[in-house]
Coordinates of N, CA, C and O in Angstrom, one line a residue:
M147 N -2.0 8.3 -7.6 CA -1.9 6.9 -8.2 C -0.7 6.9 -9.0 O -0.6 7.6 -9.8
V148 N 0.0 5.7 -8.9 CA 1.1 5.5 -9.8 C 0.7 5.1 -11.2 O 1.3 5.5 -12.2
D149 N -0.2 4.2 -11.3 CA -0.6 3.9 -12.7 C -2.1 3.5 -12.7 O -2.8 3.7 -11.7
L150 N -2.5 3.2 -13.9 CA -3.9 2.9 -14.1 C -4.4 1.8 -13.4 O -5.6 1.8 -12.8
R151 N -3.6 0.7 -13.3 CA -4.2 -0.5 -12.6 C -4.3 -0.2 -11.1 O -5.3 -0.7 -10.5
A152 N -3.5 0.7 -10.5 CA -3.9 1.0 -9.1 C -5.1 1.8 -8.9 O -5.9 1.6 -8.0
A153 N -5.3 2.7 -9.8 CA -6.6 3.5 -9.9 C -7.9 2.6 -10.0 O -8.9 2.7 -9.4
K154 N -7.7 1.5 -11.0 CA -8.7 0.7 -11.1 C -9.1 -0.2 -9.9 O -10.2 -0.5 -9.5
G155 N -8.0 -0.7 -9.3 CA -8.0 -1.5 -8.1 C -8.7 -0.7 -7.1 O -9.4 -1.3 -6.1
W156 N -8.2 0.5 -6.8 CA -8.8 1.4 -5.8 C -10.4 1.3 -5.9 O -11.1 1.4 -5.0
G157 N -10.8 1.8 -7.2 CA -12.2 1.8 -7.4 C -13.0 0.5 -7.2 O -14.2 0.6 -6.6
Q158 N -12.3 -0.6 -7.4 CA -12.9 -1.9 -7.0 C -13.0 -2.1 -5.5 O -14.0 -2.7 -5.0
L159 N -11.9 -1.7 -4.9 CA -12.1 -1.9 -3.4 C -13.0 -0.8 -2.8 O -14.0 -1.3 -1.9
V160 N -13.2 0.2 -3.2 CA -14.1 1.2 -2.8 C -15.6 0.6 -3.1 O -16.6 0.6 -2.3
S161 N -15.9 0.1 -4.2 CA -17.1 -0.5 -4.6 C -17.5 -1.7 -3.7 O -18.5 -1.9 -3.2
Q162 N -16.4 -2.6 -3.4 CA -16.8 -3.8 -2.7 C -16.7 -3.6 -1.2 O -17.5 -4.3 -0.6
A163 N -16.0 -2.7 -0.8 CA -15.8 -2.5 0.8 C -15.8 -0.9 1.1 O -14.5 -0.6 1.5
P164 N -16.7 -0.3 0.9 CA -16.6 1.2 1.0 C -16.2 1.7 2.4 O -15.3 2.5 2.5
S165 N -16.7 1.1 3.5 CA -16.3 1.6 4.8 C -14.9 1.2 5.2 O -14.1 1.9 5.7
S166 N -14.7 0.0 4.8 CA -13.1 -0.5 5.0 C -12.2 0.2 4.2 O -11.1 0.7 4.8
A167 N -12.5 0.6 3.0 CA -11.5 1.3 2.1 C -11.5 2.6 2.7 O -10.3 3.3 2.8
D168 N -12.4 3.4 3.3 CA -12.4 4.6 3.9 C -11.6 4.7 5.1 O -10.7 5.5 5.3
R169 N -11.7 3.7 5.9 CA -10.9 3.4 7.2 C -9.5 3.4 6.8 O -8.5 4.0 7.4
A170 N -9.2 2.6 5.7 CA -7.8 2.4 5.3 C -7.2 3.7 4.9 O -6.1 4.1 5.2
W171 N -8.0 4.5 4.0 CA -7.4 5.9 3.5 C -7.2 6.8 4.7 O -6.2 7.5 4.8
V172 N -8.1 6.8 5.7 CA -7.8 7.6 6.9 C -6.7 7.2 7.6 O -5.7 8.1 8.1
A173 N -6.5 5.9 7.7 CA -5.3 5.4 8.5 C -4.0 5.8 7.7 O -3.0 6.3 8.5
I174 N -3.8 5.5 6.5 CA -2.6 5.7 5.8 C -2.3 7.2 5.6 O -1.1 7.5 5.6
T175 N -3.4 8.1 5.5 CA -3.1 9.2 5.3 C -2.7 10.0 6.5 O -2.1 11.2 6.6
S176 N -3.2 9.5 7.7 CA -3.0 10.3 9.0 C -1.8 9.8 9.5 O -1.0 10.6 10.3
D177 N -1.3 8.5 9.4 CA -0.1 8.0 10.0 C 0.4 6.9 9.2 O 0.2 5.8 9.4
P178 N 1.1 7.2 8.0 CA 1.4 6.2 7.0 C 2.4 5.2 7.5 O 2.4 4.1 6.9
R179 N 3.2 5.4 8.5 CA 4.0 4.5 9.0 C 3.7 3.8 10.4 O 4.5 3.4 11.3
C180 N 2.4 3.9 10.7 CA 1.8 3.4 12.1 C 2.1 1.9 12.1 O 2.0 1.1 11.2
R181 N 2.6 1.6 13.3 CA 2.8 0.1 13.6 C 1.9 -0.4 14.7 O 2.2 -1.4 15.3
D182 N 0.8 0.4 15.0 CA -0.1 -0.2 16.0 C -0.8 -1.4 15.7 O -1.1 -2.2 16.6
D183 N -1.1 -1.7 14.5 CA -1.6 -3.0 14.0 C -0.9 -3.6 12.9 O -1.2 -3.5 11.8
P184 N 0.3 -4.3 13.2 CA 1.1 -4.7 12.2 C 0.5 -5.8 11.5 O 1.0 -6.1 10.2
S185 N -0.5 -6.5 11.8 CA -1.2 -7.4 11.0 C -2.0 -6.8 9.9 O -2.4 -7.3 8.8
R186 N -2.3 -5.5 9.9 CA -3.0 -4.8 9.0 C -2.3 -3.7 8.2 O -2.4 -3.5 7.1
Q187 N -1.4 -3.2 8.9 CA -0.6 -2.1 8.2 C 1.0 -2.2 8.7 O 1.2 -2.3 9.7
H188 N 1.8 -2.5 7.5 CA 3.1 -2.8 7.7 C 4.1 -2.4 6.6 O 3.4 -2.5 5.4
P189 N 5.3 -2.3 6.7 CA 6.3 -2.1 5.5 C 6.3 -3.5 4.9 O 6.3 -4.5 5.4
L190 N 6.4 -3.5 3.5 CA 6.5 -4.7 2.9 C 8.1 -5.1 3.0 O 9.1 -4.3 3.2
K191 N 8.5 -6.3 2.5 CA 9.8 -6.9 2.8 C 10.5 -7.1 1.5 O 9.8 -7.3 0.5
Y192 N 11.7 -7.4 1.7 CA 12.6 -8.0 0.6 C 12.6 -6.8 -0.6 O 12.7 -5.7 -0.4
D193 N 12.4 -7.4 -1.8 CA 12.5 -6.6 -2.9 C 11.2 -5.6 -3.2 O 11.3 -4.9 -3.9
L194 N 10.2 -5.9 -2.4 CA 9.1 -5.0 -2.3 C 9.1 -3.9 -1.5 O 8.3 -3.1 -1.3
S195 N 10.2 -3.9 -0.6 CA 10.2 -2.9 0.5 C 10.5 -1.4 -0.1 O 10.2 -0.5 0.6
R196 N 11.1 -1.4 -1.2 CA 11.3 0.0 -1.8 C 10.8 -0.1 -3.2 O 10.9 -1.0 -3.9
V197 N 10.3 1.1 -3.6 CA 9.8 1.2 -5.0 C 10.2 2.7 -5.4 O 10.2 3.7 -4.8
K198 N 10.6 2.8 -6.7 CA 10.9 4.1 -7.4 C 9.6 4.6 -7.9 O 9.0 4.1 -8.9
V199 N 9.4 5.8 -7.7 CA 8.2 6.6 -7.9 C 8.6 8.0 -8.4 O 9.2 8.8 -7.7
D200 N 8.4 8.2 -9.8 CA 8.7 9.5 -10.4 C 10.2 9.9 -10.0 O 10.5 11.1 -9.6
G201 N 11.2 8.9 -10.1 CA 12.6 9.2 -9.8 C 13.0 9.1 -8.4 O 14.2 9.3 -8.3
V202 N 12.1 8.9 -7.4 CA 12.3 8.9 -6.1 C 12.2 7.5 -5.5 O 11.1 6.9 -5.8
V203 N 13.3 7.0 -4.9 CA 13.0 5.7 -4.2 C 12.4 5.9 -2.9 O 12.7 6.7 -2.1
C204 N 11.2 5.2 -2.5 CA 10.5 5.3 -1.4 C 10.2 4.1 -0.7 O 10.2 3.0 -1.3
E205 N 10.0 4.2 0.6 CA 9.5 2.9 1.3 C 8.1 2.6 0.8 O 7.4 3.4 0.5
Q206 N 7.9 1.2 0.7 CA 6.7 0.9 0.2 C 5.9 0.0 1.5 O 6.6 -0.9 2.0
W207 N 4.7 0.3 1.8 CA 4.0 -0.3 2.7 C 2.7 -0.9 2.3 O 2.3 -0.6 1.2
Q208 N 2.2 -1.7 3.1 CA 0.9 -2.4 2.8 C -0.2 -2.1 3.9 O 0.1 -2.1 5.1
F209 N -1.4 -2.0 3.5 CA -2.5 -1.9 4.3 C -3.6 -3.1 3.9 O -4.0 -2.9 2.8
E210 N -3.9 -3.8 4.9 CA -4.8 -5.0 4.6 C -6.3 -4.3 4.8 O -6.7 -4.0 5.9
V211 N -7.0 -4.2 3.6 CA -8.4 -3.6 3.6 C -9.3 -4.5 4.0 O -10.2 -4.4 4.9
T212 N -9.2 -5.7 3.5 CA -10.2 -6.9 3.7 C -9.4 -8.2 3.8 O -8.1 -8.1 3.7
G213 N -9.9 -9.3 3.9 CA -9.1 -10.5 3.9 C -8.2 -10.6 2.8 O -7.0 -11.3 3.1
G214 N -8.6 -10.2 1.6 CA -7.9 -10.4 0.5 C -7.3 -9.0 0.0 O -6.3 -8.9 -0.7
G215 N -8.1 -8.0 0.0 CA -7.9 -6.7 -0.4 C -6.8 -5.9 0.1 O -6.7 -6.0 1.4
R216 N -5.9 -5.4 -0.7 CA -4.7 -4.7 -0.2 C -4.5 -3.4 -0.9 O -4.8 -3.2 -2.0
I217 N -3.9 -2.5 -0.2 CA -3.3 -1.2 -0.6 C -1.9 -1.2 -0.4 O -1.5 -1.4 0.8
W218 N -1.2 -1.0 -1.4 CA 0.3 -0.8 -1.2 C 0.5 0.7 -1.5 O 0.0 1.3 -2.6
Y219 N 1.3 1.3 -0.7 CA 1.6 2.7 -1.0 C 3.1 3.0 -0.7 O 3.8 2.4 0.1
A220 N 3.5 4.0 -1.4 CA 4.8 4.6 -1.2 C 4.9 5.8 -0.4 O 4.1 6.7 -0.7
V221 N 5.9 5.9 0.6 CA 5.9 7.1 1.3 C 7.1 7.9 0.7 O 8.2 7.6 0.9
D222 N 6.7 9.1 0.2 CA 7.7 10.1 -0.5 C 7.9 11.1 0.5 O 7.0 12.2 0.5
D223 N 8.6 11.0 1.4 CA 9.1 12.0 2.4 C 9.5 13.5 1.7 O 9.2 14.5 2.2
E224 N 10.3 13.5 0.6 CA 10.7 14.5 -0.1 C 9.4 15.5 -0.4 O 9.5 16.7 -0.4
R225 N 8.5 14.9 -1.0 CA 7.3 15.6 -1.6 C 6.2 15.6 -0.5 O 5.1 16.1 -0.9
Q226 N 6.3 14.9 0.6 CA 5.2 14.7 1.6 C 4.0 14.2 0.9 O 3.0 14.7 0.9
T227 N 4.3 13.1 0.1 CA 3.1 12.5 -0.7 C 3.2 11.0 -0.4 O 4.0 10.4 -0.3
L228 N 1.9 10.5 -0.4 CA 1.8 9.0 -0.5 C 1.3 8.6 -2.0 O 0.5 9.3 -2.7
W229 N 2.0 7.7 -2.5 CA 1.7 7.1 -3.9 C 1.1 5.9 -3.7 O 1.6 4.9 -3.1
I230 N -0.2 5.6 -4.3 CA -0.8 4.4 -4.4 C -0.2 3.5 -5.5 O -0.3 3.9 -6.6
T231 N 0.7 2.4 -5.1 CA 1.3 1.6 -6.0 C 0.5 0.3 -6.4 O 0.8 -0.2 -7.6
H232 N -0.4 -0.1 -5.6 CA -1.1 -1.2 -5.8 C -2.5 -1.1 -5.1 O -2.2 -0.8 -3.9
A233 N -3.6 -1.4 -5.5 CA -4.8 -1.7 -4.9 C -5.6 -2.6 -5.5 O -5.6 -2.7 -6.8
G234 N -6.1 -3.5 -4.6 CA -7.1 -4.6 -5.3 C -7.8 -5.3 -4.3 O -7.5 -5.4 -3.0
T235 N -8.7 -6.1 -4.8 CA -9.6 -6.7 -3.9 C -9.1 -8.3 -3.6 O -9.5 -8.8 -2.8
G236 N -8.2 -8.7 -4.3 CA -7.6 -10.1 -4.1 C -6.1 -9.8 -3.6 O -5.4 -8.9 -3.8
H237 N -5.6 -10.9 -3.0 CA -4.4 -10.9 -2.4 C -3.2 -11.0 -3.4 O -3.3 -11.7 -4.3
P238 N -2.2 -10.0 -3.3 CA -1.3 -9.9 -4.3 C -0.5 -11.0 -4.3 O 0.1 -11.3 -3.3
K239 N -0.2 -11.7 -5.6 CA 0.5 -12.9 -5.7 C 2.0 -12.6 -5.3 O 2.9 -13.5 -5.0
Q240 N 2.5 -11.3 -5.6 CA 4.0 -11.1 -5.3 C 4.4 -11.3 -4.0 O 5.5 -11.5 -3.6
T241 N 3.4 -11.4 -3.0 CA 3.8 -11.6 -1.5 C 3.7 -13.0 -1.2 O 4.1 -13.3 0.1
D242 N 3.3 -13.9 -2.1 CA 3.3 -15.3 -1.6 C 4.6 -16.0 -1.6 O 4.6 -17.0 -1.0
R243 N 5.6 -15.6 -2.2 CA 6.9 -16.2 -2.1 C 7.9 -15.4 -1.4 O 7.9 -14.2 -1.5
R244 N 8.7 -16.0 -0.7 CA 9.8 -15.3 0.0 C 10.7 -14.8 -1.0 O 11.2 -15.5 -2.1
R245 N 11.2 -13.7 -0.8 CA 12.3 -13.0 -1.7 C 13.6 -13.0 -1.3 O 13.9 -12.6 -0.1

């Protein structure tokens, strides 16, 4: 987890939708760049498409866990790590406007 807010949001997602959160976790950890269901799992756009984590610029993706619940994660190829950058039960407002 990148920060405490992401960890707290993950906990809320797991509490509200445990089976959906589990499916999301399995999906993003088995194939973080999967494009089989682009309405559910896709790269973020514009200035959200990349994020710096621990000094490394990574692609940032989104997984729609529920109607409003989202997980944003950064794919760190160098470390072979996924970083959860955002998790929450509500739709992230940052994606509401075009960038």
